Amino acid sequence: MNQNSRDGFSSRFGVFAAVIGSAVGLGNIWRFPYMAGENGGAAFLIIYFAFVLIIGIPAMLSEFIIGRRGQSNSYGSFKKLAPKKPWYLVGLMGILAAFVILTFYSTITGWTLEYVVLAVKDVFSSTTAVQDPKQVFEHFHTQAARPLIWQLTTMFLAAVVIMFGVRKGIESSAKVLMPLLFVFLVILAVKALTLPGSAEGLKFLFKPDFSKINSDVLLAALGQSVFSLSVGMGALITYGSYIKKDVNMSRTAFSVSITDCIMAILAGMAIFPAVYSFGMYPDQGPGLVFVVLPAIFQQMTGGVYFALLFFVLVAIAGITSIISLLEVIVAYLVEEFKLKRVLATTVATTLACALGAFTTLSFGPLKHVQIFNKSIFDNSDFFASNILLPLGALFVVVFLGWFYDIRQTKDELSNQGTLKIRLFPVFMFIIRFIAPIAILMVFLKGLGVV
Ligand code: TRP
């Protein structure tokens, strides 16, 4: 394939949908609500939003610039932009991060598929024999076979889309699924807000309590903001390389990031009012979505339908994010090892499933395997989200801010001088000073180094 016939996104909306597909995922609907729940609600929200503005958006834009300039995967783009320097290691670190995230991300997305089936089977209906959602969850996620089968199914679905290519697979599916996701989320939020007593939940989400904020919470908010925007591991470098030269990337980065925040808040607005309305509390960690919500669906009129809507929504959000994680690896294998797309996808998927099996089993048969006092799952999540991703984001902004020719950056960002980029000095200032210092400070403090 020569340069001109390289597969890519066909339109501005196509780019937007695909990047939203990557950004909006379990991070928004499963992780954000429980993190906000554990870390002071609105106070967490404000800090989170600040990180999105000063780190997330500039880092996203930096990745787009590197990818579109480099016209290659996350490794190849660095190689192209800095041929004689070891910056390509950052690209390789991204590929490692993609693997690590895939291993635990596919576990949780797999669970949501089980819950789609449970919803269809009427387990969440108030009229059938009520089962205790806590027991249902405990029983299901500690098994070996079922969670593994769902993990494989999840990866398989993502792999099929990837095999169709960038435009026909990634873009086409996102253009349908993302609007659908948005509509589902709005319906659920409206339903939650009309429940009696929902105001308590809103208060929790929007009334700040800063006494909960400490360095751990800061690190968690930083980790969550880069995770949610898919920053720090080359997914956006890879997608950036598929963006046409006449697309205004600043606008894309901005609108994607804001939409991502809106989706997270909407998820919070669907979840917290319902939780409070039924006299429950949102501080139950990762089980929030799988234990607390089913208990609520059981008591709600029409709960089965809302349960079905909700879990289909989370599954879609998860799978479209997995697609972007997988594409990082596939693009690398195709471009650097000249593998055919189908073969590359098969190799990457098989490897991710093999590693991911350990993560899935770490809730059941491998529960006793503890490293640093944490399960395999918690280790992978911590290592990828709080270490690899912030480091990746740091290297990306430092590279563009300090080591790449500023005229080239300007040229790429302004579409060869055809766009006015008034905020360019602000952007440079942020990626040179503010973002690196903020990431480093939070990062070191969170690790307990300073
Ligand atoms: N952003 C996704 C979420 O919020 C997860 C994700 C997809 C991701 N691709 C990524 C995170 C790349 C980091 C890097 O669920």
Short mmCIF file of N, CA and C in Angstrom, two decimals, residues 42-211:
data_model
loop_
_atom_site.label_atom_id
_atom_site.label_comp_id
_atom_site.label_asym_id
_atom_site.label_seq_id
_atom_site.Cartn_x
_atom_site.Cartn_y
_atom_site.Cartn_z
N ALA A 42 -18.45 15.78 43.69
CA ALA A 42 -18.19 16.98 42.89
C ALA A 42 -16.76 17.49 43.02
N ALA A 43 -16.14 17.31 44.17
CA ALA A 43 -14.76 17.77 44.33
C ALA A 43 -13.87 17.04 43.34
N PHE A 44 -14.11 15.75 43.22
CA PHE A 44 -13.37 14.95 42.24
C PHE A 44 -13.65 15.45 40.83
N LEU A 45 -14.92 15.74 40.58
CA LEU A 45 -15.34 16.21 39.26
C LEU A 45 -14.59 17.47 38.83
N ILE A 46 -14.46 18.41 39.76
CA ILE A 46 -13.80 19.68 39.43
C ILE A 46 -12.32 19.45 39.09
N ILE A 47 -11.66 18.65 39.91
CA ILE A 47 -10.25 18.37 39.67
C ILE A 47 -10.07 17.61 38.38
N TYR A 48 -10.97 16.67 38.18
CA TYR A 48 -10.95 15.89 36.95
C TYR A 48 -11.04 16.81 35.73
N PHE A 49 -11.99 17.73 35.80
CA PHE A 49 -12.20 18.63 34.67
C PHE A 49 -10.99 19.53 34.44
N ALA A 50 -10.37 19.97 35.52
CA ALA A 50 -9.17 20.79 35.39
C ALA A 50 -8.05 20.01 34.68
N PHE A 51 -7.91 18.74 35.04
CA PHE A 51 -6.89 17.92 34.37
C PHE A 51 -7.21 17.72 32.89
N VAL A 52 -8.49 17.58 32.58
CA VAL A 52 -8.87 17.44 31.18
C VAL A 52 -8.42 18.68 30.40
N LEU A 53 -8.65 19.85 30.98
CA LEU A 53 -8.31 21.09 30.29
C LEU A 53 -6.80 21.28 30.15
N ILE A 54 -6.06 21.10 31.26
CA ILE A 54 -4.64 21.45 31.17
C ILE A 54 -3.75 20.30 30.71
N ILE A 55 -4.24 19.09 30.79
CA ILE A 55 -3.40 17.98 30.35
C ILE A 55 -4.06 17.19 29.22
N GLY A 56 -5.32 16.83 29.42
CA GLY A 56 -5.99 15.96 28.46
C GLY A 56 -6.05 16.53 27.05
N ILE A 57 -6.62 17.71 26.92
CA ILE A 57 -6.80 18.28 25.58
C ILE A 57 -5.46 18.55 24.89
N PRO A 58 -4.51 19.23 25.57
CA PRO A 58 -3.22 19.44 24.90
C PRO A 58 -2.51 18.13 24.53
N ALA A 59 -2.62 17.13 25.41
CA ALA A 59 -1.96 15.86 25.11
C ALA A 59 -2.64 15.16 23.94
N MET A 60 -3.97 15.24 23.90
CA MET A 60 -4.69 14.64 22.77
C MET A 60 -4.26 15.29 21.46
N LEU A 61 -4.21 16.62 21.50
CA LEU A 61 -3.82 17.35 20.30
C LEU A 61 -2.38 17.01 19.90
N SER A 62 -1.51 16.88 20.89
CA SER A 62 -0.12 16.52 20.60
C SER A 62 -0.05 15.17 19.90
N GLU A 63 -0.86 14.23 20.38
CA GLU A 63 -0.84 12.90 19.75
C GLU A 63 -1.35 12.98 18.30
N PHE A 64 -2.42 13.75 18.10
CA PHE A 64 -2.92 13.91 16.73
C PHE A 64 -1.82 14.46 15.82
N ILE A 65 -1.11 15.48 16.33
CA ILE A 65 -0.08 16.13 15.52
C ILE A 65 1.01 15.12 15.15
N ILE A 66 1.47 14.36 16.15
CA ILE A 66 2.53 13.38 15.90
C ILE A 66 2.06 12.34 14.88
N GLY A 67 0.82 11.86 15.06
CA GLY A 67 0.30 10.83 14.16
C GLY A 67 0.10 11.34 12.75
N ARG A 68 -0.51 12.51 12.61
CA ARG A 68 -0.79 12.97 11.25
C ARG A 68 0.50 13.38 10.53
N ARG A 69 1.44 13.93 11.30
CA ARG A 69 2.72 14.28 10.70
C ARG A 69 3.48 13.02 10.30
N GLY A 70 3.43 12.03 11.19
CA GLY A 70 4.21 10.81 10.97
C GLY A 70 3.56 9.83 9.99
N GLN A 71 2.23 9.97 9.77
CA GLN A 71 1.51 9.07 8.86
C GLN A 71 1.80 7.61 9.14
N SER A 72 1.84 7.27 10.43
CA SER A 72 2.21 5.90 10.75
C SER A 72 1.68 5.51 12.12
N ASN A 73 1.94 4.28 12.53
CA ASN A 73 1.53 3.80 13.86
C ASN A 73 2.34 4.52 14.95
N SER A 74 2.09 4.18 16.21
CA SER A 74 2.68 4.97 17.29
C SER A 74 4.21 4.84 17.33
N TYR A 75 4.72 3.70 16.95
CA TYR A 75 6.17 3.51 16.87
C TYR A 75 6.71 4.23 15.63
N GLY A 76 6.09 3.95 14.48
CA GLY A 76 6.56 4.49 13.21
C GLY A 76 6.52 6.00 13.15
N SER A 77 5.52 6.60 13.79
CA SER A 77 5.40 8.06 13.74
C SER A 77 6.56 8.72 14.48
N PHE A 78 6.90 8.19 15.65
CA PHE A 78 8.05 8.75 16.38
C PHE A 78 9.34 8.54 15.57
N LYS A 79 9.47 7.40 14.97
CA LYS A 79 10.64 7.07 14.17
C LYS A 79 10.78 8.08 13.02
N LYS A 80 9.65 8.45 12.45
CA LYS A 80 9.65 9.36 11.32
C LYS A 80 10.00 10.79 11.77
N LEU A 81 9.42 11.19 12.90
CA LEU A 81 9.62 12.56 13.35
C LEU A 81 10.98 12.76 14.01
N ALA A 82 11.51 11.73 14.62
CA ALA A 82 12.81 11.84 15.28
C ALA A 82 13.65 10.62 14.91
N PRO A 83 14.14 10.59 13.66
CA PRO A 83 14.76 9.36 13.14
C PRO A 83 15.95 8.87 13.95
N LYS A 84 16.73 9.81 14.49
CA LYS A 84 17.98 9.33 15.11
C LYS A 84 17.92 9.27 16.63
N LYS A 85 16.75 9.55 17.17
CA LYS A 85 16.65 9.58 18.64
C LYS A 85 15.78 8.43 19.13
N PRO A 86 15.92 8.06 20.39
CA PRO A 86 15.14 6.89 20.87
C PRO A 86 13.69 7.19 21.26
N TRP A 87 13.09 8.23 20.67
CA TRP A 87 11.71 8.54 21.03
C TRP A 87 10.73 7.44 20.64
N TYR A 88 11.16 6.60 19.66
CA TYR A 88 10.27 5.52 19.26
C TYR A 88 9.95 4.60 20.45
N LEU A 89 10.82 4.64 21.49
CA LEU A 89 10.54 3.84 22.69
C LEU A 89 9.21 4.24 23.33
N VAL A 90 8.88 5.53 23.21
CA VAL A 90 7.59 5.98 23.73
C VAL A 90 6.47 5.29 22.96
N GLY A 91 6.66 5.18 21.66
CA GLY A 91 5.68 4.48 20.83
C GLY A 91 5.56 3.02 21.24
N LEU A 92 6.68 2.41 21.52
CA LEU A 92 6.66 1.00 21.94
C LEU A 92 6.00 0.84 23.30
N MET A 93 6.27 1.81 24.18
CA MET A 93 5.63 1.77 25.50
C MET A 93 4.11 1.83 25.33
N GLY A 94 3.66 2.61 24.34
CA GLY A 94 2.23 2.68 24.06
C GLY A 94 1.67 1.33 23.67
N ILE A 95 2.43 0.60 22.88
CA ILE A 95 1.96 -0.71 22.44
C ILE A 95 1.87 -1.66 23.64
N LEU A 96 2.85 -1.54 24.52
CA LEU A 96 2.79 -2.34 25.76
C LEU A 96 1.56 -1.95 26.58
N ALA A 97 1.34 -0.65 26.72
CA ALA A 97 0.19 -0.18 27.50
C ALA A 97 -1.12 -0.69 26.88
N ALA A 98 -1.18 -0.71 25.56
CA ALA A 98 -2.39 -1.18 24.89
C ALA A 98 -2.66 -2.63 25.28
N PHE A 99 -1.63 -3.44 25.29
CA PHE A 99 -1.79 -4.83 25.70
C PHE A 99 -2.29 -4.93 27.13
N VAL A 100 -1.63 -4.19 28.02
CA VAL A 100 -2.00 -4.30 29.43
C VAL A 100 -3.45 -3.86 29.64
N ILE A 101 -3.84 -2.75 29.00
CA ILE A 101 -5.22 -2.28 29.18
C ILE A 101 -6.20 -3.30 28.61
N LEU A 102 -5.86 -3.82 27.42
CA LEU A 102 -6.75 -4.82 26.81
C LEU A 102 -7.02 -5.98 27.75
N THR A 103 -5.98 -6.42 28.48
CA THR A 103 -6.16 -7.61 29.31
C THR A 103 -7.23 -7.42 30.38
N PHE A 104 -7.32 -6.22 30.98
CA PHE A 104 -8.36 -6.09 32.00
C PHE A 104 -9.64 -5.45 31.47
N TYR A 105 -9.49 -4.66 30.43
CA TYR A 105 -10.65 -3.98 29.85
C TYR A 105 -11.61 -5.01 29.23
N SER A 106 -11.04 -6.03 28.61
CA SER A 106 -11.90 -7.05 27.98
C SER A 106 -12.58 -7.91 29.04
N THR A 107 -11.98 -8.01 30.22
CA THR A 107 -12.63 -8.75 31.31
C THR A 107 -13.94 -8.07 31.68
N ILE A 108 -13.85 -6.77 31.96
CA ILE A 108 -15.04 -6.04 32.42
C ILE A 108 -16.08 -5.92 31.30
N THR A 109 -15.62 -5.65 30.09
CA THR A 109 -16.58 -5.56 28.99
C THR A 109 -17.29 -6.90 28.82
N GLY A 110 -16.54 -7.99 29.00
CA GLY A 110 -17.15 -9.32 28.95
C GLY A 110 -18.26 -9.47 29.98
N TRP A 111 -18.01 -8.98 31.19
CA TRP A 111 -19.06 -9.07 32.22
C TRP A 111 -20.34 -8.39 31.76
N THR A 112 -20.19 -7.26 31.08
CA THR A 112 -21.40 -6.53 30.69
C THR A 112 -22.24 -7.38 29.73
N LEU A 113 -21.57 -8.21 28.92
CA LEU A 113 -22.33 -9.08 28.01
C LEU A 113 -23.14 -10.11 28.79
N GLU A 114 -22.53 -10.65 29.85
CA GLU A 114 -23.29 -11.57 30.73
C GLU A 114 -24.53 -10.85 31.27
N TYR A 115 -24.37 -9.59 31.60
CA TYR A 115 -25.49 -8.85 32.17
C TYR A 115 -26.55 -8.51 31.14
N VAL A 116 -26.13 -8.38 29.88
CA VAL A 116 -27.14 -8.22 28.82
C VAL A 116 -28.00 -9.47 28.79
N VAL A 117 -27.35 -10.62 28.86
CA VAL A 117 -28.09 -11.88 28.83
C VAL A 117 -28.97 -12.01 30.08
N LEU A 118 -28.44 -11.64 31.24
CA LEU A 118 -29.25 -11.70 32.46
C LEU A 118 -30.49 -10.82 32.34
N ALA A 119 -30.30 -9.65 31.73
CA ALA A 119 -31.44 -8.75 31.57
C ALA A 119 -32.49 -9.38 30.66
N VAL A 120 -32.02 -9.97 29.56
CA VAL A 120 -32.95 -10.62 28.64
C VAL A 120 -33.68 -11.76 29.34
N LYS A 121 -32.97 -12.44 30.22
CA LYS A 121 -33.58 -13.56 30.96
C LYS A 121 -34.48 -13.08 32.08
N ASP A 122 -34.62 -11.77 32.21
CA ASP A 122 -35.57 -11.25 33.19
C ASP A 122 -35.10 -11.33 34.64
N VAL A 123 -33.82 -11.49 34.84
CA VAL A 123 -33.31 -11.61 36.21
C VAL A 123 -33.54 -10.31 37.00
N PHE A 124 -33.61 -9.20 36.28
CA PHE A 124 -33.76 -7.92 36.99
C PHE A 124 -35.21 -7.46 37.07
N SER A 125 -36.13 -8.37 36.79
CA SER A 125 -37.51 -7.93 36.84
C SER A 125 -38.07 -8.12 38.23
N SER A 126 -38.94 -7.23 38.64
CA SER A 126 -39.48 -7.32 39.99
C SER A 126 -40.56 -8.40 40.10
N THR A 127 -41.02 -8.86 38.94
CA THR A 127 -42.11 -9.84 39.00
C THR A 127 -41.60 -11.27 39.11
N THR A 128 -40.46 -11.57 38.52
CA THR A 128 -39.92 -12.92 38.67
C THR A 128 -39.27 -13.04 40.05
N ALA A 129 -38.93 -14.26 40.44
CA ALA A 129 -38.33 -14.49 41.75
C ALA A 129 -37.10 -13.59 41.90
N VAL A 130 -37.10 -12.81 42.95
CA VAL A 130 -36.01 -11.85 43.11
C VAL A 130 -34.73 -12.57 43.56
N GLN A 131 -33.67 -12.36 42.80
CA GLN A 131 -32.38 -12.91 43.22
C GLN A 131 -31.54 -11.78 43.77
N ASP A 132 -30.73 -12.08 44.74
CA ASP A 132 -29.89 -11.06 45.31
C ASP A 132 -28.76 -10.72 44.33
N PRO A 133 -28.72 -9.47 43.83
CA PRO A 133 -27.74 -9.10 42.82
C PRO A 133 -26.30 -9.30 43.29
N LYS A 134 -26.11 -9.17 44.59
CA LYS A 134 -24.77 -9.35 45.12
C LYS A 134 -24.31 -10.80 44.91
N GLN A 135 -25.25 -11.72 45.21
CA GLN A 135 -24.93 -13.14 45.02
C GLN A 135 -24.76 -13.48 43.55
N VAL A 136 -25.64 -12.89 42.72
CA VAL A 136 -25.54 -13.15 41.29
C VAL A 136 -24.16 -12.74 40.79
N PHE A 137 -23.73 -11.56 41.20
CA PHE A 137 -22.43 -11.04 40.75
C PHE A 137 -21.28 -11.90 41.31
N GLU A 138 -21.34 -12.18 42.60
CA GLU A 138 -20.29 -13.00 43.23
C GLU A 138 -20.17 -14.34 42.53
N HIS A 139 -21.33 -14.95 42.32
CA HIS A 139 -21.33 -16.26 41.71
C HIS A 139 -20.77 -16.20 40.29
N PHE A 140 -21.21 -15.20 39.53
CA PHE A 140 -20.77 -15.13 38.12
C PHE A 140 -19.29 -14.79 37.98
N HIS A 141 -18.84 -13.71 38.60
CA HIS A 141 -17.52 -13.22 38.22
C HIS A 141 -16.36 -13.98 38.86
N THR A 142 -16.69 -14.89 39.78
CA THR A 142 -15.61 -15.71 40.35
C THR A 142 -15.48 -17.07 39.67
N GLN A 143 -16.35 -17.33 38.68
CA GLN A 143 -16.21 -18.58 37.92
C GLN A 143 -15.05 -18.48 36.96
N ALA A 144 -14.76 -19.61 36.30
CA ALA A 144 -13.70 -19.58 35.28
C ALA A 144 -14.29 -19.49 33.87
N ALA A 145 -15.17 -20.43 33.55
CA ALA A 145 -15.56 -20.59 32.15
C ALA A 145 -16.36 -19.41 31.59
N ARG A 146 -17.43 -19.04 32.29
CA ARG A 146 -18.31 -18.01 31.70
C ARG A 146 -17.61 -16.68 31.47
N PRO A 147 -16.93 -16.15 32.48
CA PRO A 147 -16.24 -14.88 32.22
C PRO A 147 -15.21 -14.98 31.09
N LEU A 148 -14.55 -16.14 30.99
CA LEU A 148 -13.58 -16.31 29.91
C LEU A 148 -14.26 -16.31 28.54
N ILE A 149 -15.39 -16.99 28.47
CA ILE A 149 -16.11 -17.04 27.19
C ILE A 149 -16.56 -15.64 26.78
N TRP A 150 -17.03 -14.87 27.75
CA TRP A 150 -17.48 -13.51 27.42
C TRP A 150 -16.30 -12.63 27.03
N GLN A 151 -15.15 -12.83 27.66
CA GLN A 151 -13.97 -12.06 27.27
C GLN A 151 -13.59 -12.37 25.81
N LEU A 152 -13.61 -13.66 25.47
CA LEU A 152 -13.30 -14.05 24.10
C LEU A 152 -14.30 -13.44 23.13
N THR A 153 -15.59 -13.49 23.49
CA THR A 153 -16.63 -12.94 22.62
C THR A 153 -16.38 -11.46 22.38
N THR A 154 -16.09 -10.74 23.47
CA THR A 154 -15.82 -9.31 23.36
C THR A 154 -14.68 -9.03 22.39
N MET A 155 -13.58 -9.74 22.59
CA MET A 155 -12.41 -9.52 21.74
C MET A 155 -12.71 -9.90 20.29
N PHE A 156 -13.50 -10.94 20.13
CA PHE A 156 -13.84 -11.38 18.79
C PHE A 156 -14.65 -10.30 18.06
N LEU A 157 -15.62 -9.72 18.76
CA LEU A 157 -16.45 -8.69 18.13
C LEU A 157 -15.59 -7.50 17.69
N ALA A 158 -14.67 -7.09 18.57
CA ALA A 158 -13.78 -5.97 18.22
C ALA A 158 -12.89 -6.35 17.04
N ALA A 159 -12.40 -7.58 17.06
CA ALA A 159 -11.48 -8.03 16.00
C ALA A 159 -12.17 -8.01 14.63
N VAL A 160 -13.44 -8.42 14.60
CA VAL A 160 -14.15 -8.42 13.32
C VAL A 160 -14.20 -7.00 12.74
N VAL A 161 -14.52 -6.03 13.58
CA VAL A 161 -14.58 -4.64 13.11
C VAL A 161 -13.21 -4.21 12.58
N ILE A 162 -12.17 -4.52 13.34
CA ILE A 162 -10.82 -4.13 12.94
C ILE A 162 -10.45 -4.73 11.57
N MET A 163 -10.87 -5.97 11.35
CA MET A 163 -10.50 -6.63 10.10
C MET A 163 -11.10 -5.91 8.88
N PHE A 164 -12.23 -5.24 9.08
CA PHE A 164 -12.83 -4.49 7.98
C PHE A 164 -12.04 -3.24 7.61
N GLY A 165 -11.13 -2.84 8.46
CA GLY A 165 -10.28 -1.69 8.12
C GLY A 165 -10.72 -0.42 8.83
N VAL A 166 -9.99 0.66 8.55
CA VAL A 166 -10.22 1.90 9.28
C VAL A 166 -11.55 2.54 8.88
N ARG A 167 -11.74 2.71 7.59
CA ARG A 167 -12.95 3.41 7.16
C ARG A 167 -14.18 2.51 7.23
N LYS A 168 -14.07 1.32 6.68
CA LYS A 168 -15.24 0.43 6.60
C LYS A 168 -15.54 -0.24 7.93
N GLY A 169 -14.54 -0.37 8.78
CA GLY A 169 -14.77 -1.03 10.06
C GLY A 169 -14.92 -0.03 11.19
N ILE A 170 -13.80 0.62 11.54
CA ILE A 170 -13.79 1.49 12.72
C ILE A 170 -14.74 2.67 12.56
N GLU A 171 -14.59 3.38 11.43
CA GLU A 171 -15.40 4.59 11.25
C GLU A 171 -16.89 4.26 11.08
N SER A 172 -17.20 3.33 10.21
CA SER A 172 -18.62 3.02 9.94
C SER A 172 -19.34 2.55 11.20
N SER A 173 -18.68 1.69 11.99
CA SER A 173 -19.37 1.20 13.18
C SER A 173 -19.56 2.33 14.18
N ALA A 174 -18.55 3.18 14.32
CA ALA A 174 -18.66 4.28 15.31
C ALA A 174 -19.76 5.26 14.93
N LYS A 175 -19.91 5.51 13.64
CA LYS A 175 -20.93 6.47 13.20
C LYS A 175 -22.34 6.03 13.58
N VAL A 176 -22.56 4.73 13.67
CA VAL A 176 -23.87 4.22 14.07
C VAL A 176 -23.95 4.10 15.59
N LEU A 177 -22.90 3.52 16.17
CA LEU A 177 -22.98 3.17 17.59
C LEU A 177 -22.90 4.38 18.52
N MET A 178 -22.14 5.41 18.15
CA MET A 178 -21.97 6.54 19.07
C MET A 178 -23.25 7.34 19.28
N PRO A 179 -23.97 7.69 18.18
CA PRO A 179 -25.25 8.38 18.40
C PRO A 179 -26.21 7.53 19.23
N LEU A 180 -26.21 6.22 18.97
CA LEU A 180 -27.06 5.30 19.72
C LEU A 180 -26.74 5.35 21.21
N LEU A 181 -25.45 5.32 21.50
CA LEU A 181 -24.98 5.36 22.88
C LEU A 181 -25.46 6.62 23.58
N PHE A 182 -25.36 7.72 22.86
CA PHE A 182 -25.77 9.00 23.44
C PHE A 182 -27.26 9.00 23.77
N VAL A 183 -28.06 8.50 22.84
CA VAL A 183 -29.51 8.45 23.05
C VAL A 183 -29.84 7.57 24.26
N PHE A 184 -29.22 6.41 24.35
CA PHE A 184 -29.44 5.50 25.48
C PHE A 184 -29.13 6.19 26.80
N LEU A 185 -28.01 6.91 26.79
CA LEU A 185 -27.56 7.54 28.03
C LEU A 185 -28.52 8.63 28.46
N VAL A 186 -29.02 9.39 27.49
CA VAL A 186 -29.97 10.45 27.81
C VAL A 186 -31.27 9.85 28.37
N ILE A 187 -31.75 8.78 27.74
CA ILE A 187 -32.97 8.14 28.24
C ILE A 187 -32.79 7.70 29.69
N LEU A 188 -31.66 7.08 29.97
CA LEU A 188 -31.42 6.59 31.33
C LEU A 188 -31.30 7.74 32.33
N ALA A 189 -30.64 8.82 31.91
CA ALA A 189 -30.49 9.96 32.82
C ALA A 189 -31.85 10.59 33.11
N VAL A 190 -32.67 10.72 32.07
CA VAL A 190 -33.99 11.31 32.27
C VAL A 190 -34.81 10.44 33.22
N LYS A 191 -34.75 9.14 33.01
CA LYS A 191 -35.48 8.22 33.90
C LYS A 191 -35.01 8.40 35.35
N ALA A 192 -33.70 8.45 35.53
CA ALA A 192 -33.15 8.54 36.89
C ALA A 192 -33.58 9.85 37.56
N LEU A 193 -33.58 10.93 36.76
CA LEU A 193 -33.89 12.24 37.34
C LEU A 193 -35.36 12.37 37.72
N THR A 194 -36.19 11.53 37.13
CA THR A 194 -37.62 11.63 37.47
C THR A 194 -38.01 10.70 38.61
N LEU A 195 -37.04 9.97 39.16
CA LEU A 195 -37.34 9.12 40.32
C LEU A 195 -37.48 9.99 41.56
N PRO A 196 -38.34 9.57 42.49
CA PRO A 196 -38.47 10.36 43.72
C PRO A 196 -37.16 10.35 44.51
N GLY A 197 -36.80 11.50 45.04
CA GLY A 197 -35.58 11.55 45.87
C GLY A 197 -34.30 11.62 45.07
N SER A 198 -34.41 11.88 43.77
CA SER A 198 -33.20 11.88 42.95
C SER A 198 -32.30 13.08 43.24
N ALA A 199 -32.86 14.11 43.87
CA ALA A 199 -32.08 15.33 44.10
C ALA A 199 -30.83 15.07 44.95
N GLU A 200 -30.95 14.13 45.89
CA GLU A 200 -29.78 13.80 46.73
C GLU A 200 -28.59 13.36 45.87
N GLY A 201 -28.90 12.56 44.87
CA GLY A 201 -27.87 12.05 43.97
C GLY A 201 -27.21 13.18 43.20
N LEU A 202 -28.03 14.12 42.76
CA LEU A 202 -27.49 15.25 42.01
C LEU A 202 -26.59 16.09 42.91
N LYS A 203 -27.04 16.25 44.14
CA LYS A 203 -26.26 17.02 45.10
C LYS A 203 -24.89 16.39 45.27
N PHE A 204 -24.90 15.08 45.38
CA PHE A 204 -23.64 14.36 45.55
C PHE A 204 -22.70 14.61 44.37
N LEU A 205 -23.29 14.63 43.18
CA LEU A 205 -22.46 14.79 41.97
C LEU A 205 -22.00 16.22 41.78
N PHE A 206 -22.80 17.18 42.23
CA PHE A 206 -22.48 18.58 41.91
C PHE A 206 -22.10 19.45 43.10
N LYS A 207 -22.21 18.93 44.33
CA LYS A 207 -21.83 19.77 45.47
C LYS A 207 -20.46 19.33 46.02
N PRO A 208 -19.46 20.20 45.90
CA PRO A 208 -18.10 19.76 46.22
C PRO A 208 -17.81 19.64 47.71
N ASP A 209 -17.04 18.60 48.06
CA ASP A 209 -16.55 18.43 49.42
C ASP A 209 -15.04 18.22 49.32
N PHE A 210 -14.31 19.32 49.52
CA PHE A 210 -12.87 19.26 49.25
C PHE A 210 -12.08 18.56 50.35
N SER A 211 -12.76 18.21 51.44
CA SER A 211 -12.03 17.55 52.52
C SER A 211 -11.55 16.15 52.10
#
